[in-house]
Short mmCIF file of C-alpha atoms in Angstrom, two decimals:
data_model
loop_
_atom_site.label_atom_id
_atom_site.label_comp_id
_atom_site.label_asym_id
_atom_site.label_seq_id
_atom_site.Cartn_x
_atom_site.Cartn_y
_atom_site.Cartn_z
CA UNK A 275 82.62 109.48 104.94
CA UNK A 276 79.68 109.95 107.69
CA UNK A 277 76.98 109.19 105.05
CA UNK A 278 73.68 109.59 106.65
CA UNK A 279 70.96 106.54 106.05
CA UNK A 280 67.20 107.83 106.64
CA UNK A 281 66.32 103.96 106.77
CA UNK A 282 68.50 103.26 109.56
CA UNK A 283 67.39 107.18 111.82
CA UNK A 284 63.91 106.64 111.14
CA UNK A 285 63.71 102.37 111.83
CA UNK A 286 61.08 101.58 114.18
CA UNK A 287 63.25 100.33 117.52
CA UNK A 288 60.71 99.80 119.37
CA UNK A 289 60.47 95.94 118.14
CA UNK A 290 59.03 93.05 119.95
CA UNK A 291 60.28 90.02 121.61
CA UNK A 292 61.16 88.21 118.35
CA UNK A 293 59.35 84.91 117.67
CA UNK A 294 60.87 81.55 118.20
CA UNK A 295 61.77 82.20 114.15
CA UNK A 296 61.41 84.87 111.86
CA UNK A 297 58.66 83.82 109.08
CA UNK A 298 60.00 85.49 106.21
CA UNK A 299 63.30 87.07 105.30
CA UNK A 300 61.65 90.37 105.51
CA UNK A 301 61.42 90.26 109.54
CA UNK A 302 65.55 89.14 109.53
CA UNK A 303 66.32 92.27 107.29
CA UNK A 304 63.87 94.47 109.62
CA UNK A 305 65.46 93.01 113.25
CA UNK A 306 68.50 93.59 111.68
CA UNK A 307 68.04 97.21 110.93
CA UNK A 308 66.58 97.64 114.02
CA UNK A 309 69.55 96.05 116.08
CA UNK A 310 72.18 98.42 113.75
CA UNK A 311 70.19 101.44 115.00
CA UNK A 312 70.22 100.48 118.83
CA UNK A 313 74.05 99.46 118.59
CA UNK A 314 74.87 102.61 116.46
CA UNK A 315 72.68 105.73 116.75
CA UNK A 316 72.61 107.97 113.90
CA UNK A 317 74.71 105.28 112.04
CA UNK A 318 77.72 106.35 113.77
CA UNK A 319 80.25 103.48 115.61
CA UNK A 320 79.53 104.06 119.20
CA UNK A 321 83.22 103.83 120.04
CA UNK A 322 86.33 105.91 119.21
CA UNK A 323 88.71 103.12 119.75
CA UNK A 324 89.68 99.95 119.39
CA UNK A 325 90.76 99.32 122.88
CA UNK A 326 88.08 96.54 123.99
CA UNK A 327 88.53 95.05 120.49
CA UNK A 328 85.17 96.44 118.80
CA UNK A 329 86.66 97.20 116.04
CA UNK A 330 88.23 94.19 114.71
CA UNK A 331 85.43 92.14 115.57
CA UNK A 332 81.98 93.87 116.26
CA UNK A 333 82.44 96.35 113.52
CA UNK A 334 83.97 93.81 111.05
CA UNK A 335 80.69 91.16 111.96
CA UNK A 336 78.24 93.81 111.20
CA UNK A 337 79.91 94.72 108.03
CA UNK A 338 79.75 91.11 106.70
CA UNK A 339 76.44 90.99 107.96
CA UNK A 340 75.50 94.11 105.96
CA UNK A 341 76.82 92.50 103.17
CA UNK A 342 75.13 89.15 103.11
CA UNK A 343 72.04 91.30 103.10
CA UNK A 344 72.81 93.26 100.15
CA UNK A 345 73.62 90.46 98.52
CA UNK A 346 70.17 88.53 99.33
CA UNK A 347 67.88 91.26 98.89
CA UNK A 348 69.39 92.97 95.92
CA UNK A 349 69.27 96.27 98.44
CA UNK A 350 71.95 98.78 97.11
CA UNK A 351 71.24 100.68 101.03
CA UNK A 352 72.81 97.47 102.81
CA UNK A 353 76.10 98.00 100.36
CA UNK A 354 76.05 101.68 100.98
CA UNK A 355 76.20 101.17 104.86
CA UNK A 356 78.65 98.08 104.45
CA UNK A 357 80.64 100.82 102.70
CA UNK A 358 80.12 104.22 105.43
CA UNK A 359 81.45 101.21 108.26
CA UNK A 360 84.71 100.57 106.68
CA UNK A 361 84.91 104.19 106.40
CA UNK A 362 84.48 105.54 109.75
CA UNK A 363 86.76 101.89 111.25
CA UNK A 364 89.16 103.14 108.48
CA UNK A 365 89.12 106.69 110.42
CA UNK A 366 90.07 104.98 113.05
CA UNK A 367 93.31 103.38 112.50
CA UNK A 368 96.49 103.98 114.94
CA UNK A 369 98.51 106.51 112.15
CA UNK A 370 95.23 108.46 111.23
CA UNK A 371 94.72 109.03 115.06
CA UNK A 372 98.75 109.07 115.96
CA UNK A 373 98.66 106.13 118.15
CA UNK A 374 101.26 103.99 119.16
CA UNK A 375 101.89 99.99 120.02
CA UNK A 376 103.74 99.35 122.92
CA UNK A 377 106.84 99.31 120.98
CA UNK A 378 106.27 102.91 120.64
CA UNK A 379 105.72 102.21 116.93
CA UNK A 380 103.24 102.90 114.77
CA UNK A 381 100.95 100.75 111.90
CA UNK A 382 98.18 100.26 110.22
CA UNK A 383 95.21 98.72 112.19
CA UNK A 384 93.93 99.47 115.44
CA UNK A 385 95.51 98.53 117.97
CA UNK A 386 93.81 96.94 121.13
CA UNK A 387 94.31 96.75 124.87
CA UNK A 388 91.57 94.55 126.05
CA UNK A 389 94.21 91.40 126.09
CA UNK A 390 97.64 92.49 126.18
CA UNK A 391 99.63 92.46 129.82
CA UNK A 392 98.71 95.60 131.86
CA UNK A 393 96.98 96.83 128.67
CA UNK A 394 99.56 97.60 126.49
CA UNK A 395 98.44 98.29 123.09
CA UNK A 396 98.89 95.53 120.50
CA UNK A 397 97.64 95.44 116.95
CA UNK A 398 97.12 91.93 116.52
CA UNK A 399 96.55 89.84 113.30
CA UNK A 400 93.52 88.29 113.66
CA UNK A 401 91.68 91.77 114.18
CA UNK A 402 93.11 93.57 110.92
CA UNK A 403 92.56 90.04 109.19
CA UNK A 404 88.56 90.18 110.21
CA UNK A 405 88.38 93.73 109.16
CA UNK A 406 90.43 93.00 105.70
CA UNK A 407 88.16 89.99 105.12
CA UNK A 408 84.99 92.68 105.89
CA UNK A 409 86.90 95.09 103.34
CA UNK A 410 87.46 92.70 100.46
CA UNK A 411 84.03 91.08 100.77
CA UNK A 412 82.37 94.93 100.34
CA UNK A 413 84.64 95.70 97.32
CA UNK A 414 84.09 92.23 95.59
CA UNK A 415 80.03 93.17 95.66
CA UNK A 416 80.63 96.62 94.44
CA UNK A 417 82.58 95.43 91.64
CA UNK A 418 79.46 92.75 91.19
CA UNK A 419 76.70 95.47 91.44
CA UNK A 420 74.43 95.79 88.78
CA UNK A 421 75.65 99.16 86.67
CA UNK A 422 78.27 99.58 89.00
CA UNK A 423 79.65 103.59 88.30
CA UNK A 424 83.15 104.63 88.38
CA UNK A 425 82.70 105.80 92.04
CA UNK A 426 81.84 102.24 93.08
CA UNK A 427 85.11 101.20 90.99
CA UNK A 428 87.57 103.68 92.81
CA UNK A 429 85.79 102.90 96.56
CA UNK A 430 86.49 98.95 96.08
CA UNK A 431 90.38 99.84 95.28
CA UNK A 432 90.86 102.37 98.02
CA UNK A 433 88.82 99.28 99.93
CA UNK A 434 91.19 96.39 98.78
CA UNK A 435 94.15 99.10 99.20
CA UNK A 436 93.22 99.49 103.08
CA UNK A 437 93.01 95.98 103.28
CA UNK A 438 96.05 95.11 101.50
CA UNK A 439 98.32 97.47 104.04
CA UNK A 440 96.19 95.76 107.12
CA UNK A 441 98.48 92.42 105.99
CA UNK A 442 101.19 94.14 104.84
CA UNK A 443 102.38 95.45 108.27
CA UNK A 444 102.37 91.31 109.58
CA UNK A 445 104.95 90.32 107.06
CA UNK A 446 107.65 90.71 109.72
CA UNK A 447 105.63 87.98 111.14
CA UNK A 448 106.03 85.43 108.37
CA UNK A 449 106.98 82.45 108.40
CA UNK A 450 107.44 79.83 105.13
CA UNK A 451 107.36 76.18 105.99
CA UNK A 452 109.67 73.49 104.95
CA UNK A 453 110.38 73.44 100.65
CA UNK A 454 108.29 76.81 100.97
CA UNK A 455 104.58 75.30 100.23
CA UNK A 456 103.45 76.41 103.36
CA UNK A 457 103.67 78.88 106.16
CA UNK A 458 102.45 80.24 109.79
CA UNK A 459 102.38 83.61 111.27
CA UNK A 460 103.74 83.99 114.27
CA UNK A 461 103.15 86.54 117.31
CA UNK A 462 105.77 88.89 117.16
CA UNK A 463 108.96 87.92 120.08
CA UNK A 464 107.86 90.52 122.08
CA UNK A 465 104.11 90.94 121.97
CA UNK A 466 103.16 91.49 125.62
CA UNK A 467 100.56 88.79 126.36
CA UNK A 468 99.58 85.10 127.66
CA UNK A 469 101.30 83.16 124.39
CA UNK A 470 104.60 84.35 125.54
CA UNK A 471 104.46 83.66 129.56
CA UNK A 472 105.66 79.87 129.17
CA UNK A 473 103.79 76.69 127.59
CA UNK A 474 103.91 73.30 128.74
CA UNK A 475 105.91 71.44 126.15
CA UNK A 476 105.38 67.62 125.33
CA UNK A 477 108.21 66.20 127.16
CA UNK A 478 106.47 67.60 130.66
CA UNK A 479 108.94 70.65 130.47
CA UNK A 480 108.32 74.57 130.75
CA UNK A 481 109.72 77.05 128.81
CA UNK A 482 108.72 79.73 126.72
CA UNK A 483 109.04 79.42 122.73
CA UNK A 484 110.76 81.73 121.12
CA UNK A 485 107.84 82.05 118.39
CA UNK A 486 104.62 81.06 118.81
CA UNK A 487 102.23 80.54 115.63
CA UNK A 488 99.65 81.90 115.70
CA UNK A 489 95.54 79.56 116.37
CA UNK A 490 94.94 78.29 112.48
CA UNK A 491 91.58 79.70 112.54
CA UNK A 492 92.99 83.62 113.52
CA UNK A 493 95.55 83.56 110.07
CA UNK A 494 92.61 82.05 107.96
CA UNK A 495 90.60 85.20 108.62
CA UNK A 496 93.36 87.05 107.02
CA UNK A 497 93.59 84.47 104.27
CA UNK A 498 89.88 84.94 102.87
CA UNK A 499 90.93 88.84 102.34
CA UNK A 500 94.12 86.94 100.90
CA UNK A 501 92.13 84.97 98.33
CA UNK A 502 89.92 88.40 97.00
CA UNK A 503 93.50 90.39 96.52
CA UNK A 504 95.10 87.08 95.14
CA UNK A 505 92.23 87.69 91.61
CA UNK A 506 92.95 90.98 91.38
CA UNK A 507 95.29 92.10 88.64
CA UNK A 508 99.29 91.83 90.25
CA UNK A 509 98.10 89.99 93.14
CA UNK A 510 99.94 86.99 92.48
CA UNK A 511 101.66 87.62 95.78
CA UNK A 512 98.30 87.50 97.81
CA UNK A 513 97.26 84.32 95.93
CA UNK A 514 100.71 82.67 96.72
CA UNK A 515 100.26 83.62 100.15
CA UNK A 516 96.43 82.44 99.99
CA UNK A 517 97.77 78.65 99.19
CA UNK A 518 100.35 78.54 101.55
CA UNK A 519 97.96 79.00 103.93
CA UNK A 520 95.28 76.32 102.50
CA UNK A 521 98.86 73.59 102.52
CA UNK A 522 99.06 74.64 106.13
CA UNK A 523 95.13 73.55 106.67
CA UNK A 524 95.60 70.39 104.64
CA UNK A 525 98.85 69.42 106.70
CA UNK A 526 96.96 69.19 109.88
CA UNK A 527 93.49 67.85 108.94
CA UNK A 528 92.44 64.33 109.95
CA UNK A 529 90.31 62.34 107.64
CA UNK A 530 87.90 60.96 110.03
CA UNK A 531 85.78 57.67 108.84
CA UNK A 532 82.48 59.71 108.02
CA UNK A 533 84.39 61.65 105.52
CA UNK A 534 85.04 64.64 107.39
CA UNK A 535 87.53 66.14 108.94
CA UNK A 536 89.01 66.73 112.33
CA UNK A 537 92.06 69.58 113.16
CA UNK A 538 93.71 70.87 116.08
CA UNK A 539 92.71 74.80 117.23
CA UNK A 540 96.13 75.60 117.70
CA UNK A 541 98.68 73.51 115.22
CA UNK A 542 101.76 72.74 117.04
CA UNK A 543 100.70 74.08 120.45
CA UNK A 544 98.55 70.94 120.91
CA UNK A 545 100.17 69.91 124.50
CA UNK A 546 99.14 73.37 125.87
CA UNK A 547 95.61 73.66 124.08
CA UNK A 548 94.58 70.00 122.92
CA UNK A 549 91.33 70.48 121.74
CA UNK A 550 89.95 70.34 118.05
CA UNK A 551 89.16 73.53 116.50
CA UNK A 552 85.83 74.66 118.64
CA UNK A 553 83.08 74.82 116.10
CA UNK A 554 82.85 78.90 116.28
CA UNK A 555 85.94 79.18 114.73
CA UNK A 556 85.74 75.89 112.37
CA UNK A 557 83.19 78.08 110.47
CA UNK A 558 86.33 80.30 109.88
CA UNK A 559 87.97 77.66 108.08
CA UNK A 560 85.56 76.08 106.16
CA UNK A 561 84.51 79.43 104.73
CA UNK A 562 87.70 80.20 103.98
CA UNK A 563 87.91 76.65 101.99
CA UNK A 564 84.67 77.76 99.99
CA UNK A 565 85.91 80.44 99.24
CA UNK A 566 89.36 79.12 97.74
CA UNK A 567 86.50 76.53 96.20
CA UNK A 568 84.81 79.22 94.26
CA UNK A 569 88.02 80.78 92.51
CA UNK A 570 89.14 79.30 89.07
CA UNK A 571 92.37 78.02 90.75
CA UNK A 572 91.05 74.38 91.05
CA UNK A 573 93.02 73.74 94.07
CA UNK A 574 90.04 72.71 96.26
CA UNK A 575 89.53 69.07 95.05
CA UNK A 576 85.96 67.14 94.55
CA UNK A 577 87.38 64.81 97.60
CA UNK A 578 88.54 67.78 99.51
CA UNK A 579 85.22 69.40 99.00
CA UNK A 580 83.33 66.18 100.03
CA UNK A 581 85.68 66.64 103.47
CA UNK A 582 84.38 69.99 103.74
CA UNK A 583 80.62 69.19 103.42
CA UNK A 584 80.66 66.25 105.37
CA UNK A 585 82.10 67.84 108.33
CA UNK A 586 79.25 70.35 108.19
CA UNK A 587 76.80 67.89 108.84
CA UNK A 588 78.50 67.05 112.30
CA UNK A 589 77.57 70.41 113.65
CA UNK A 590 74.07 70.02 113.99
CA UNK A 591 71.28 67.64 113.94
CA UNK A 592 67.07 67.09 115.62
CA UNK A 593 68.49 67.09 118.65
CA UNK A 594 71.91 69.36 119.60
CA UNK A 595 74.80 71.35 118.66
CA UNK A 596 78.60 70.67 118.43
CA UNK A 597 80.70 72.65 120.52
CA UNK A 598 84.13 71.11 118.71
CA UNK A 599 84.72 70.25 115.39
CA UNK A 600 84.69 66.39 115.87
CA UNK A 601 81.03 65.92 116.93
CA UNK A 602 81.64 64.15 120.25
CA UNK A 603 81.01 67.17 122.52
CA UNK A 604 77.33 68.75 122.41
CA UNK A 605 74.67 70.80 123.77
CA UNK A 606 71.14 69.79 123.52
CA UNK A 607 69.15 72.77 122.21
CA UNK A 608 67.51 73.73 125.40
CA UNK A 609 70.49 75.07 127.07
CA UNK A 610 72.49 76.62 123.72
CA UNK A 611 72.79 80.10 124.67
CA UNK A 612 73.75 82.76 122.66
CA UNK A 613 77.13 83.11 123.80
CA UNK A 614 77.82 79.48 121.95
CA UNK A 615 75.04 80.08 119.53
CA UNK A 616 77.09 82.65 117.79
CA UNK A 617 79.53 79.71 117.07
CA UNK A 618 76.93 78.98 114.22
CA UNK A 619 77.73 82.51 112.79
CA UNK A 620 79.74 81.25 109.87
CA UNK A 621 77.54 78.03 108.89
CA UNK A 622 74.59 79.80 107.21
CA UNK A 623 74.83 78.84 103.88
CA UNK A 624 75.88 75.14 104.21
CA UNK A 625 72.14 74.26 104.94
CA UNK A 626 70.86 76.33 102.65
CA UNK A 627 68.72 73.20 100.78
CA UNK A 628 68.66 71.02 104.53
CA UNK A 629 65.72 72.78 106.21
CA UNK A 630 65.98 71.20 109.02
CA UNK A 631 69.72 72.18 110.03
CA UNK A 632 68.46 75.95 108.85
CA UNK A 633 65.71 76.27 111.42
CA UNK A 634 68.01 74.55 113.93
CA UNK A 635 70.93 77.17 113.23
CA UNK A 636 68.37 79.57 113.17
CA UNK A 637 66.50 78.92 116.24
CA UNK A 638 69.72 79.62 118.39
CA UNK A 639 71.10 82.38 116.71
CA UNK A 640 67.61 83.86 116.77
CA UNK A 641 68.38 84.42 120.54
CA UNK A 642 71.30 86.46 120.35
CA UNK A 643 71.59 90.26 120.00
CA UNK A 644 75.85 90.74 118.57
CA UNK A 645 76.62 91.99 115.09
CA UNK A 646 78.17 88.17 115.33
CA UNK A 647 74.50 87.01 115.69
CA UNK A 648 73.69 89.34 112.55
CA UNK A 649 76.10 87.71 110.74
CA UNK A 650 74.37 84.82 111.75
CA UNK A 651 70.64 85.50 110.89
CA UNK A 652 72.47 86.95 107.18
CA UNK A 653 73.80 83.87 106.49
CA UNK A 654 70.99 81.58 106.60
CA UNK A 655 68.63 85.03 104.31
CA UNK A 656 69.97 82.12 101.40
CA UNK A 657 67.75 79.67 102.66
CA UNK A 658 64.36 81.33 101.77
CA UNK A 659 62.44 77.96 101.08
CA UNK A 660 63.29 76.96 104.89
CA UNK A 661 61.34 80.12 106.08
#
């Protein structure tokens, strides 16, 4: 653990505004070492906690990011430091630092305070779900490394193992649908935050729900780490689990007459939160749909993959960005700002052959400075004939 990376100590951080776009992938890779060395000096996480949440989601984004990099650039040094992250967030988990929830238990993940009721500390799903979908995605590309050694072997199992016991402590939390072909996960009964104060119900009432499932977009996190364990040998139970999940996405999409689709953020709490899935976390989904695409299951049709595409091409054009899934709320370029930019995080490599969407997405993620952003600029490294 702690490896030390002489790229990353002796980067050059005293970088320029950056241009309106980078030029070649070379100045992405370089910001993004530079911005890892600013966020984390000496290659260390900056924080010894999960309390604000940094763990399950700015350690887990620059991870991916690292990743995506390694991948691009054939750079073994992006792998390696993919690999020391999930070590030292690994370090950091509630049993290795005898932590407690606020049921005075304890389980893997890292438990947060940032938005529970008077900070109590909750390990919630969607946090160990990023950082297992960071975990599997580092293992699958040391298993794919050229003249990957034995040590690369064992350091993707112990990965997938961490991962595995991240959704392991949620089963209490499972749900299976009607017939069994699909499912939900559902905050525990007691969790002490905002889901379980009371919802507005359709028939005007108030009342609190016994159990509340949780946004679509926070289990599908979980499911892409669901989909690498379900092709390992004896993980029939994660691939089971995997396509429960994609039967819960396909039971709540809307085919919308472009081709595309349309689905609620937060499937059966519609009368509370009525929006369609924001596009930030839309680029959840469809990854996770790619994803399931790219096994040898075949249970991503040519139609359902034609949904996926075309609902891709809603989220940009010349002119603006979504801000929800359907296309009829947007922001004209001039005022994106990174806060919403980052919802473009996921969406990298659906334009990498349409230019034009690339330098859009680029041109506002280009403005922001979060390992989201990262993830982000990594994405769209694919695209190197749009540079």
């Amino acid at each position: 653990m702690g490896l030390m990376f002489s790229w990353i100590i002796g980067a050059d951080v005293s970088a320029a505004e950056p241009p309106a776009l980078p030029r070649t992938q070379a100045e992405v890779v370089q910001r993004l070492r530079v911005a890892d060395r600013k966020l984390m000096p000496q290659g260390r996480l900056p924080w010894s906690s999960n309390d604000e949440g940094r763990i399950g989601w700015t350690t887990a984004y620059a991870i991916r990011a690292m990743v995506r990099v390694a991948v691009v650039t054939k750079d073994r040094v992006w792998l390696d430091r993919a690999v020391d992250l999930c070590q030292q967030a690994w370090a950091l988990t509630d049993p290795l630092r005898y932590v407690t929830d606020y049921r005075g238990q304890m389980r893997w993940g890292w438990s947060a305070r940032n938005l529970s009721d008077n900070r109590q500390p909750i390990v919630w799903f969607v946090e160990s779900g990023h950082m297992a979908d960071a975990m599997t995605d580092t293992a699958s590309e040391l298993d794919r490394w050229p003249k990957a050694s034995e040590a690369d072997r064992r350091m993707a199992n112990q990965l997938r193992e961490w991962a595995a016991l991240l959704l392991e402590a949620f089963e209490p939390q499972w749900r299976k649908g009607v017939g069994g072909e699909t499912g939900t996960y559902v905050f525990g009964v007691d969790e002490p935050h905002k889901a379980h104060r009371g919802r507005r119900i359709t028939d005007g009432s108030l009342r609190t729900m016994r159990e509340v499932p949780l946004p679509l977009n926070q289990q599908l996190l979980g499911g892409k780490a669901m989909i690498r364990l379900g092709q390992q040998p004896g993980g029939e139970r994660w691939k089971q689990r995997a396509l429960e999940l994609w039967s819960r996405m396909q039971s709540v999409l809307i085919h919308d007459p472009d081709g595309g689709w349309t689905w609620p953020y937060w499937p059966k709490m519609e009368a509370w939160y009525p929006s369609p899935e924001p596009v930030h976390y839309a680029g959840i989904d469809l990854s996770f749909v790619r994803l399931l695409r790219e096994t040898e299951w075949q249970v991503v049709s040519d139609a359902q993959w034609a949904g996926a595409v075309a609902t891709t091409r809603r989220v940009l054009d010349e002119q603006s960005m979504a801000i929800i899934i359907d296309g009829k709320q947007r922001q004209r370029f001039k005022v994106v700002t990174p806060e919403i930019g980052i919802g473009l995080d996921e969406w990298g490599r659906w334009w990498e052959r349409d230019c034009g969407r690339w330098q859009n997405a680029m041109r506002i993620l280009w403005k922001g400075e979060s390992p989201s952003a990262w993830l982000g600029w990594a994405e769209l490294l694919s695209g190197e004939q749009c540079f």
